């Protein structure tokens, strides 16, 4: 079973701060990585995808990938209370069709 | 454009019954995947269908089955329901079934409660 590991949190940050969410994965052959945001009682929403080593920025979000260390992270700049949610790291299996998810990190942004 | 749609939104069944969940993908998407999410866990992969063919199956018993129709909509069937089948069932739509990227977009889910 290929594993994706995340700290379950909760991670608490003050409004306006940078939230840093981390994820490690065990399948060295994985090539595609995703971050989903899930509000309580709702379904996951895709917020970032990353395929190459380095950083990828989209608005207040930056995804970072280090395949050698098998590590993916998500930075949220200028955190807002509306960012409070569970963030799921997902890794596309080597087969190319199944997403393997971590358990998610709960983020709480306090006003 | 409409996103992924799923029906019903909520369902209550008793042990031993059968259930059918339905999903319509984003227009133009040909691949549908099904996931099960229990409380406090990330989604777990059940099936992926692409162009009406099963592309992959996760570690679920044969009580779980699915199919995809010519219009790319899909059904997930679960027989002989167990209490442990209570979960949020998610359908995800993607543009291609085989790709290095394969971004998957989720529908709102069906909340199944088995009593």
Short mmCIF file of C-alpha atoms in Angstrom, two decimals:
data_model
loop_
_atom_site.label_atom_id
_atom_site.label_comp_id
_atom_site.label_asym_id
_atom_site.label_seq_id
_atom_site.Cartn_x
_atom_site.Cartn_y
_atom_site.Cartn_z
CA UNK A 1 0.00 0.00 0.00
CA UNK A 2 1.49 3.28 -1.10
CA UNK A 3 1.25 5.79 1.73
CA UNK A 4 0.74 9.50 1.94
CA UNK A 5 1.43 11.02 5.32
CA UNK A 6 0.21 14.32 6.72
CA UNK A 7 0.22 15.83 10.18
CA UNK A 8 -3.43 15.79 11.24
CA UNK A 9 -3.12 19.04 13.19
CA UNK A 10 -4.96 21.13 14.01
CA UNK A 11 -2.59 23.78 12.73
CA UNK A 12 -3.57 27.16 14.13
CA UNK A 13 -2.28 30.38 12.57
CA UNK A 14 -3.32 34.01 13.09
CA UNK A 15 -5.03 35.89 10.31
CA UNK A 16 -2.51 37.35 7.87
CA UNK A 17 0.21 34.80 8.67
CA UNK A 18 1.68 32.13 6.40
CA UNK A 19 0.29 28.63 6.88
CA UNK A 20 2.64 25.78 5.95
CA UNK A 21 1.21 22.33 5.29
CA UNK A 22 3.41 19.33 4.67
CA UNK A 23 3.05 15.91 3.09
CA UNK A 24 5.38 12.97 2.48
CA UNK A 25 4.77 10.03 0.18
CA UNK A 26 6.27 6.58 -0.17
CA UNK A 27 5.82 5.78 -3.89
CA UNK A 28 9.04 6.97 -5.50
CA UNK A 29 7.49 6.50 -8.96
CA UNK A 30 4.77 9.09 -8.38
CA UNK A 31 4.77 11.99 -10.81
CA UNK A 32 1.64 14.02 -10.05
CA UNK A 33 0.69 15.71 -6.80
CA UNK A 34 -2.39 17.60 -5.73
CA UNK A 35 -3.73 19.65 -2.85
CA UNK A 36 -7.43 19.63 -2.09
CA UNK A 37 -9.32 21.81 0.37
CA UNK A 38 -12.28 20.28 2.17
CA UNK A 39 -14.68 22.29 4.29
CA UNK A 40 -16.59 20.44 6.98
CA UNK A 41 -19.46 18.48 5.46
CA UNK A 42 -18.40 19.27 1.89
CA UNK A 43 -16.49 17.47 -0.82
CA UNK A 44 -12.80 18.07 -1.66
CA UNK A 45 -12.00 21.00 -3.94
CA UNK A 46 -8.84 20.96 -6.07
CA UNK A 47 -6.71 24.01 -5.31
CA UNK A 48 -3.24 23.14 -6.61
CA UNK A 49 -1.51 20.58 -8.77
CA UNK A 50 2.25 20.19 -9.19
CA UNK A 51 4.29 17.86 -11.37
CA UNK A 52 7.86 19.19 -11.43
CA UNK A 53 10.39 19.82 -8.69
CA UNK A 54 10.34 23.35 -7.36
CA UNK A 55 7.65 25.89 -6.59
CA UNK A 56 4.35 26.63 -8.26
CA UNK A 57 2.44 29.74 -7.29
CA UNK A 58 -1.25 30.52 -7.77
CA UNK A 59 -2.50 33.61 -5.99
CA UNK A 60 -1.97 33.20 -2.25
CA UNK A 61 -1.08 29.52 -2.67
CA UNK A 62 2.37 28.06 -3.36
CA UNK A 63 2.96 24.36 -3.81
CA UNK A 64 6.48 23.00 -3.39
CA UNK A 65 7.70 19.62 -4.60
CA UNK A 66 10.93 17.76 -3.84
CA UNK A 67 10.84 14.33 -5.47
CA UNK A 68 14.25 13.32 -4.11
CA UNK A 69 12.98 13.83 -0.57
CA UNK A 70 9.46 12.61 -1.49
CA UNK A 71 8.02 15.74 0.02
CA UNK A 72 5.21 18.10 -1.02
CA UNK A 73 4.14 21.23 0.77
CA UNK A 74 1.52 23.94 0.48
CA UNK A 75 2.04 27.49 1.65
CA UNK A 76 -0.91 29.81 2.15
CA UNK A 77 0.10 33.46 2.38
CA UNK A 78 -2.01 36.12 4.11
CA UNK A 79 -4.17 33.42 5.68
CA UNK A 80 -7.84 34.30 6.09
CA UNK A 81 -10.47 32.79 8.41
CA UNK A 82 -12.15 31.47 5.26
CA UNK A 83 -9.06 29.29 4.70
CA UNK A 84 -10.00 27.28 7.80
CA UNK A 85 -10.58 23.78 6.43
CA UNK A 86 -8.96 20.38 6.09
CA UNK A 87 -6.25 20.24 3.44
CA UNK A 88 -5.77 16.90 1.72
CA UNK A 89 -2.56 15.92 -0.03
CA UNK A 90 -3.12 13.51 -2.91
CA UNK A 91 -0.57 11.59 -4.97
CA UNK A 92 -1.43 9.98 -8.28
CA UNK A 93 -0.51 6.33 -8.23
CA UNK A 94 2.10 5.02 -10.63
CA UNK A 95 -0.74 3.28 -12.47
CA UNK A 96 -1.95 6.73 -13.45
CA UNK A 97 -5.53 6.60 -12.31
CA UNK A 98 -5.94 6.28 -8.55
CA UNK A 99 -5.36 9.17 -6.18
CA UNK A 100 -3.85 8.17 -2.85
CA UNK A 101 -4.83 10.63 -0.15
CA UNK A 102 -3.37 11.53 3.19
CA UNK A 103 -5.69 11.87 6.16
CA UNK A 104 -5.61 15.64 5.84
CA UNK A 105 -4.37 18.50 7.98
CA UNK A 106 -6.92 20.64 9.77
CA UNK A 107 -6.11 24.35 9.48
CA UNK A 108 -7.63 26.97 11.76
CA UNK A 109 -7.05 30.64 10.96
CA UNK A 110 -7.90 32.80 13.94
CA UNK A 111 -9.00 36.45 13.54
CA UNK B 1 -20.42 25.01 -16.93
CA UNK B 2 -22.01 22.51 -14.59
CA UNK B 3 -19.66 20.62 -12.35
CA UNK B 4 -19.88 17.01 -11.33
CA UNK B 5 -23.34 16.07 -10.13
CA UNK B 6 -24.25 13.19 -7.84
CA UNK B 7 -27.53 11.76 -6.64
CA UNK B 8 -28.94 11.26 -4.16
CA UNK B 9 -27.31 13.65 -1.68
CA UNK B 10 -28.27 11.58 1.34
CA UNK B 11 -29.39 8.00 1.74
CA UNK B 12 -30.33 5.84 4.70
CA UNK B 13 -30.36 2.07 4.29
CA UNK B 14 -30.42 -0.95 6.57
CA UNK B 15 -27.90 -3.75 6.74
CA UNK B 16 -28.20 -6.26 3.92
CA UNK B 17 -29.87 -3.87 1.51
CA UNK B 18 -28.54 -2.76 -1.85
CA UNK B 19 -27.79 0.81 -2.95
CA UNK B 20 -27.16 2.55 -6.28
CA UNK B 21 -25.38 5.89 -6.43
CA UNK B 22 -25.26 8.01 -9.57
CA UNK B 23 -22.79 10.47 -11.02
CA UNK B 24 -22.62 12.73 -14.06
CA UNK B 25 -19.18 14.05 -15.00
CA UNK B 26 -18.23 17.50 -16.18
CA UNK B 27 -19.22 17.98 -19.82
CA UNK B 28 -16.42 16.71 -22.05
CA UNK B 29 -14.85 14.55 -19.34
CA UNK B 30 -14.71 10.87 -20.20
CA UNK B 31 -13.35 9.44 -16.99
CA UNK B 32 -15.17 8.88 -13.71
CA UNK B 33 -13.62 7.67 -10.47
CA UNK B 34 -15.35 6.64 -7.25
CA UNK B 35 -13.98 7.16 -3.76
CA UNK B 36 -15.18 6.34 -0.26
CA UNK B 37 -14.46 8.76 2.56
CA UNK B 38 -15.12 7.81 6.16
CA UNK B 39 -15.07 10.42 8.88
CA UNK B 40 -11.59 11.64 9.75
CA UNK B 41 -9.91 9.92 6.80
CA UNK B 42 -8.91 10.90 3.30
CA UNK B 43 -10.89 9.50 0.37
CA UNK B 44 -10.09 5.91 -0.64
CA UNK B 45 -10.10 4.87 -4.28
CA UNK B 46 -12.78 2.36 -5.31
CA UNK B 47 -12.95 2.38 -9.15
CA UNK B 48 -12.03 4.34 -12.22
CA UNK B 49 -13.85 4.07 -15.52
CA UNK B 50 -12.64 5.54 -18.77
CA UNK B 51 -14.53 5.30 -22.03
CA UNK B 52 -16.91 2.81 -20.37
CA UNK B 53 -14.10 0.43 -19.43
CA UNK B 54 -12.88 -0.26 -15.90
CA UNK B 55 -9.36 1.15 -15.65
CA UNK B 56 -8.63 0.24 -12.08
CA UNK B 57 -10.07 -1.05 -8.86
CA UNK B 58 -9.09 -0.34 -5.29
CA UNK B 59 -9.04 -2.70 -2.33
CA UNK B 60 -12.79 -3.12 -1.94
CA UNK B 61 -14.83 -6.35 -1.81
CA UNK B 62 -16.84 -7.69 -4.73
CA UNK B 63 -19.98 -6.26 -3.12
CA UNK B 64 -18.92 -3.03 -4.77
CA UNK B 65 -19.45 -2.72 -8.50
CA UNK B 66 -19.78 0.08 -10.99
CA UNK B 67 -20.40 0.84 -14.60
CA UNK B 68 -20.17 3.74 -17.01
CA UNK B 69 -22.77 4.54 -19.62
CA UNK B 70 -22.32 5.80 -23.21
CA UNK B 71 -22.99 9.38 -22.02
CA UNK B 72 -20.09 8.91 -19.51
CA UNK B 73 -22.35 9.01 -16.46
CA UNK B 74 -21.70 6.29 -13.93
CA UNK B 75 -23.35 4.19 -11.26
CA UNK B 76 -21.81 2.69 -8.14
CA UNK B 77 -23.63 -0.30 -6.69
CA UNK B 78 -23.09 -1.76 -3.26
CA UNK B 79 -24.75 -5.04 -2.29
CA UNK B 80 -25.33 -6.59 1.13
CA UNK B 81 -24.69 -3.34 2.97
CA UNK B 82 -22.69 -3.43 6.19
CA UNK B 83 -22.57 -0.85 8.95
CA UNK B 84 -19.01 -0.10 7.89
CA UNK B 85 -20.19 1.04 4.47
CA UNK B 86 -21.52 4.22 6.05
CA UNK B 87 -19.48 6.97 4.45
CA UNK B 88 -19.40 9.85 2.01
CA UNK B 89 -19.20 8.46 -1.51
CA UNK B 90 -17.45 10.77 -3.89
CA UNK B 91 -17.43 10.78 -7.65
CA UNK B 92 -14.54 12.47 -9.45
CA UNK B 93 -14.44 13.50 -13.07
CA UNK B 94 -11.32 13.89 -15.18
CA UNK B 95 -10.61 14.80 -18.76
CA UNK B 96 -8.52 11.76 -19.52
CA UNK B 97 -8.23 8.40 -17.88
CA UNK B 98 -4.57 7.87 -18.65
CA UNK B 99 -2.24 10.79 -18.28
CA UNK B 100 0.63 12.04 -16.27
CA UNK B 101 -1.60 14.72 -14.87
CA UNK B 102 -5.18 13.45 -14.50
CA UNK B 103 -6.63 16.27 -12.43
CA UNK B 104 -9.73 14.92 -10.77
CA UNK B 105 -12.67 17.15 -9.81
CA UNK B 106 -15.08 15.96 -7.16
CA UNK B 107 -18.83 16.12 -7.01
CA UNK B 108 -20.72 17.02 -3.83
CA UNK B 109 -20.90 13.40 -2.72
CA UNK B 110 -23.60 11.06 -1.47
CA UNK B 111 -23.79 10.59 2.27
CA UNK B 112 -24.76 6.95 2.93
CA UNK B 113 -25.87 5.86 6.38
CA UNK B 114 -26.35 2.16 7.04
CA UNK B 115 -28.42 1.29 10.14
#
